[in-house]
JSON list of C-alpha atoms in Angstrom, two decimals:
[
{"chain": "A", "resi": 6, "resn": "GLN", "atom": "CA", "xyz": [313.49, 50.66, 131.33]},
{"chain": "A", "resi": 7, "resn": "ILE", "atom": "CA", "xyz": [311.81, 53.27, 129.14]},
{"chain": "A", "resi": 8, "resn": "GLU", "atom": "CA", "xyz": [309.98, 55.45, 131.82]},
{"chain": "A", "resi": 9, "resn": "VAL", "atom": "CA", "xyz": [313.23, 55.57, 133.79]},
{"chain": "A", "resi": 10, "resn": "GLY", "atom": "CA", "xyz": [315.21, 56.59, 130.70]},
{"chain": "A", "resi": 11, "resn": "LEU", "atom": "CA", "xyz": [312.75, 59.31, 129.50]},
{"chain": "A", "resi": 12, "resn": "ALA", "atom": "CA", "xyz": [311.98, 61.15, 132.86]},
{"chain": "A", "resi": 13, "resn": "SER", "atom": "CA", "xyz": [316.16, 61.54, 133.50]},
{"chain": "A", "resi": 14, "resn": "LEU", "atom": "CA", "xyz": [316.51, 62.12, 129.34]},
{"chain": "A", "resi": 15, "resn": "LEU", "atom": "CA", "xyz": [313.45, 64.95, 130.67]},
{"chain": "A", "resi": 16, "resn": "GLY", "atom": "CA", "xyz": [315.41, 65.98, 133.52]},
{"chain": "A", "resi": 17, "resn": "ALA", "atom": "CA", "xyz": [318.69, 66.28, 132.15]},
{"chain": "A", "resi": 18, "resn": "LEU", "atom": "CA", "xyz": [317.51, 68.50, 129.33]},
{"chain": "A", "resi": 19, "resn": "LEU", "atom": "CA", "xyz": [315.58, 70.71, 132.30]},
{"chain": "A", "resi": 20, "resn": "GLY", "atom": "CA", "xyz": [318.97, 71.14, 134.27]},
{"chain": "A", "resi": 21, "resn": "LEU", "atom": "CA", "xyz": [320.99, 71.74, 130.61]},
{"chain": "A", "resi": 22, "resn": "THR", "atom": "CA", "xyz": [317.53, 74.33, 129.63]},
{"chain": "A", "resi": 23, "resn": "VAL", "atom": "CA", "xyz": [318.03, 75.66, 133.46]},
{"chain": "A", "resi": 24, "resn": "LEU", "atom": "CA", "xyz": [321.55, 76.11, 133.68]},
{"chain": "A", "resi": 25, "resn": "LEU", "atom": "CA", "xyz": [321.78, 78.47, 130.35]},
{"chain": "A", "resi": 26, "resn": "TYR", "atom": "CA", "xyz": [319.69, 80.39, 130.98]},
{"chain": "A", "resi": 27, "resn": "GLY", "atom": "CA", "xyz": [321.19, 81.13, 134.16]},
{"chain": "A", "resi": 28, "resn": "VAL", "atom": "CA", "xyz": [324.64, 81.72, 132.91]},
{"chain": "A", "resi": 29, "resn": "ALA", "atom": "CA", "xyz": [322.93, 84.04, 129.43]},
{"chain": "A", "resi": 30, "resn": "ILE", "atom": "CA", "xyz": [321.75, 86.20, 132.07]},
{"chain": "A", "resi": 31, "resn": "LEU", "atom": "CA", "xyz": [324.76, 86.77, 133.83]},
{"chain": "A", "resi": 32, "resn": "LEU", "atom": "CA", "xyz": [326.52, 87.24, 130.97]},
{"chain": "A", "resi": 33, "resn": "SER", "atom": "CA", "xyz": [323.84, 90.02, 129.93]},
{"chain": "A", "resi": 34, "resn": "GLY", "atom": "CA", "xyz": [324.39, 91.42, 133.54]},
{"chain": "A", "resi": 35, "resn": "ALA", "atom": "CA", "xyz": [320.62, 91.77, 134.10]},
{"chain": "A", "resi": 36, "resn": "GLY", "atom": "CA", "xyz": [320.39, 90.56, 137.06]},
{"chain": "A", "resi": 37, "resn": "ILE", "atom": "CA", "xyz": [323.97, 88.09, 138.84]},
{"chain": "A", "resi": 38, "resn": "TRP", "atom": "CA", "xyz": [321.70, 86.76, 141.44]},
{"chain": "A", "resi": 39, "resn": "LEU", "atom": "CA", "xyz": [319.63, 85.47, 139.39]},
{"chain": "A", "resi": 40, "resn": "GLY", "atom": "CA", "xyz": [321.61, 84.33, 137.24]},
{"chain": "A", "resi": 41, "resn": "VAL", "atom": "CA", "xyz": [323.86, 82.19, 139.71]},
{"chain": "A", "resi": 42, "resn": "PHE", "atom": "CA", "xyz": [320.35, 80.96, 141.13]},
{"chain": "A", "resi": 43, "resn": "GLY", "atom": "CA", "xyz": [319.60, 79.85, 137.59]},
{"chain": "A", "resi": 44, "resn": "VAL", "atom": "CA", "xyz": [322.75, 77.80, 137.45]},
{"chain": "A", "resi": 45, "resn": "VAL", "atom": "CA", "xyz": [322.66, 76.29, 141.08]},
{"chain": "A", "resi": 46, "resn": "ALA", "atom": "CA", "xyz": [318.97, 75.34, 140.10]},
{"chain": "A", "resi": 47, "resn": "GLY", "atom": "CA", "xyz": [320.12, 74.32, 136.35]},
{"chain": "A", "resi": 48, "resn": "ALA", "atom": "CA", "xyz": [323.16, 72.39, 138.78]},
{"chain": "A", "resi": 49, "resn": "ALA", "atom": "CA", "xyz": [321.24, 70.43, 140.65]},
{"chain": "A", "resi": 50, "resn": "THR", "atom": "CA", "xyz": [318.40, 69.47, 138.33]},
{"chain": "A", "resi": 51, "resn": "LEU", "atom": "CA", "xyz": [320.98, 67.73, 136.14]},
{"chain": "A", "resi": 52, "resn": "ALA", "atom": "CA", "xyz": [322.66, 66.31, 138.81]},
{"chain": "A", "resi": 53, "resn": "SER", "atom": "CA", "xyz": [319.94, 64.56, 139.88]},
{"chain": "A", "resi": 54, "resn": "SER", "atom": "CA", "xyz": [318.91, 63.48, 136.78]},
{"chain": "A", "resi": 55, "resn": "ILE", "atom": "CA", "xyz": [321.97, 61.23, 136.40]},
{"chain": "A", "resi": 56, "resn": "VAL", "atom": "CA", "xyz": [321.32, 59.88, 139.68]},
{"chain": "A", "resi": 57, "resn": "GLN", "atom": "CA", "xyz": [317.43, 58.89, 138.25]},
{"chain": "A", "resi": 58, "resn": "ALA", "atom": "CA", "xyz": [319.33, 57.45, 135.29]},
{"chain": "A", "resi": 59, "resn": "HIS", "atom": "CA", "xyz": [321.60, 55.80, 137.46]},
{"chain": "A", "resi": 60, "resn": "ALA", "atom": "CA", "xyz": [319.94, 54.49, 140.41]},
{"chain": "A", "resi": 61, "resn": "GLY", "atom": "CA", "xyz": [316.02, 54.24, 139.13]},
{"chain": "A", "resi": 62, "resn": "PHE", "atom": "CA", "xyz": [313.04, 55.27, 140.32]},
{"chain": "A", "resi": 63, "resn": "SER", "atom": "CA", "xyz": [314.74, 54.78, 144.57]},
{"chain": "A", "resi": 64, "resn": "ASP", "atom": "CA", "xyz": [314.57, 56.45, 147.64]},
{"chain": "A", "resi": 65, "resn": "ILE", "atom": "CA", "xyz": [317.90, 57.99, 147.02]},
{"chain": "A", "resi": 66, "resn": "ALA", "atom": "CA", "xyz": [316.67, 59.50, 143.14]},
{"chain": "A", "resi": 67, "resn": "MET", "atom": "CA", "xyz": [313.47, 61.13, 144.73]},
{"chain": "A", "resi": 68, "resn": "ALA", "atom": "CA", "xyz": [315.14, 62.83, 147.82]},
{"chain": "A", "resi": 69, "resn": "THR", "atom": "CA", "xyz": [317.76, 64.12, 144.71]},
{"chain": "A", "resi": 70, "resn": "SER", "atom": "CA", "xyz": [315.47, 65.09, 142.74]},
{"chain": "A", "resi": 71, "resn": "MET", "atom": "CA", "xyz": [312.71, 66.86, 144.97]},
{"chain": "A", "resi": 72, "resn": "PRO", "atom": "CA", "xyz": [314.58, 69.59, 146.14]},
{"chain": "A", "resi": 73, "resn": "SER", "atom": "CA", "xyz": [316.12, 70.50, 142.51]},
{"chain": "A", "resi": 74, "resn": "THR", "atom": "CA", "xyz": [312.39, 70.88, 141.23]},
{"chain": "A", "resi": 75, "resn": "LEU", "atom": "CA", "xyz": [312.13, 73.01, 144.46]},
{"chain": "A", "resi": 76, "resn": "LEU", "atom": "CA", "xyz": [314.88, 75.41, 143.04]},
{"chain": "A", "resi": 77, "resn": "VAL", "atom": "CA", "xyz": [313.70, 75.25, 139.64]},
{"chain": "A", "resi": 78, "resn": "LEU", "atom": "CA", "xyz": [309.83, 75.88, 140.82]},
{"chain": "A", "resi": 79, "resn": "LEU", "atom": "CA", "xyz": [311.14, 78.79, 142.74]},
{"chain": "A", "resi": 80, "resn": "TRP", "atom": "CA", "xyz": [313.78, 80.02, 140.42]},
{"chain": "A", "resi": 81, "resn": "SER", "atom": "CA", "xyz": [310.80, 80.31, 137.94]},
{"chain": "A", "resi": 82, "resn": "LEU", "atom": "CA", "xyz": [308.67, 82.30, 140.16]},
{"chain": "A", "resi": 83, "resn": "CYS", "atom": "CA", "xyz": [311.65, 85.08, 140.47]},
{"chain": "A", "resi": 84, "resn": "ILE", "atom": "CA", "xyz": [312.39, 84.86, 136.52]},
{"chain": "A", "resi": 85, "resn": "GLY", "atom": "CA", "xyz": [308.44, 86.12, 137.05]},
{"chain": "A", "resi": 86, "resn": "VAL", "atom": "CA", "xyz": [308.78, 89.03, 139.31]},
{"chain": "A", "resi": 87, "resn": "PHE", "atom": "CA", "xyz": [311.71, 90.40, 138.61]},
{"chain": "A", "resi": 88, "resn": "LEU", "atom": "CA", "xyz": [310.45, 90.60, 134.95]},
{"chain": "A", "resi": 89, "resn": "LEU", "atom": "CA", "xyz": [307.51, 91.54, 136.16]},
{"chain": "A", "resi": 90, "resn": "ARG", "atom": "CA", "xyz": [309.08, 94.51, 137.93]},
{"chain": "A", "resi": 91, "resn": "ARG", "atom": "CA", "xyz": [310.88, 95.23, 135.37]},
{"chain": "A", "resi": 92, "resn": "ALA", "atom": "CA", "xyz": [308.18, 95.70, 132.38]},
{"chain": "A", "resi": 93, "resn": "GLY", "atom": "CA", "xyz": [306.92, 98.81, 134.98]},
{"chain": "A", "resi": 94, "resn": "PRO", "atom": "CA", "xyz": [302.95, 99.35, 135.07]},
{"chain": "A", "resi": 95, "resn": "VAL", "atom": "CA", "xyz": [300.52, 98.60, 131.64]},
{"chain": "A", "resi": 96, "resn": "GLU", "atom": "CA", "xyz": [298.38, 101.34, 129.87]},
{"chain": "A", "resi": 97, "resn": "ASN", "atom": "CA", "xyz": [295.06, 100.63, 129.56]},
{"chain": "A", "resi": 98, "resn": "ALA", "atom": "CA", "xyz": [294.30, 100.33, 125.86]},
{"chain": "A", "resi": 99, "resn": "ALA", "atom": "CA", "xyz": [291.30, 101.01, 125.58]}
]
């Protein structure tokens, strides 16, 4: 029970963090699609952690957590590409 509780708490905190980052990106106007994607990925992760808290390590919990984890992974990759493109070329310091 402790493992299930800690796993669901970790998932809830991750989902809430990604959700809040998505809202912050939306409010900043930096990338609307990136903000919406963050909100969706965060909400999905938060929902899957609630399912895991109620059902434990069951088939339905795994069926909800796998797609939501994939969304968070894709969102993280999109954030990285967006920030690299926004930074511009790196100058040689030497």
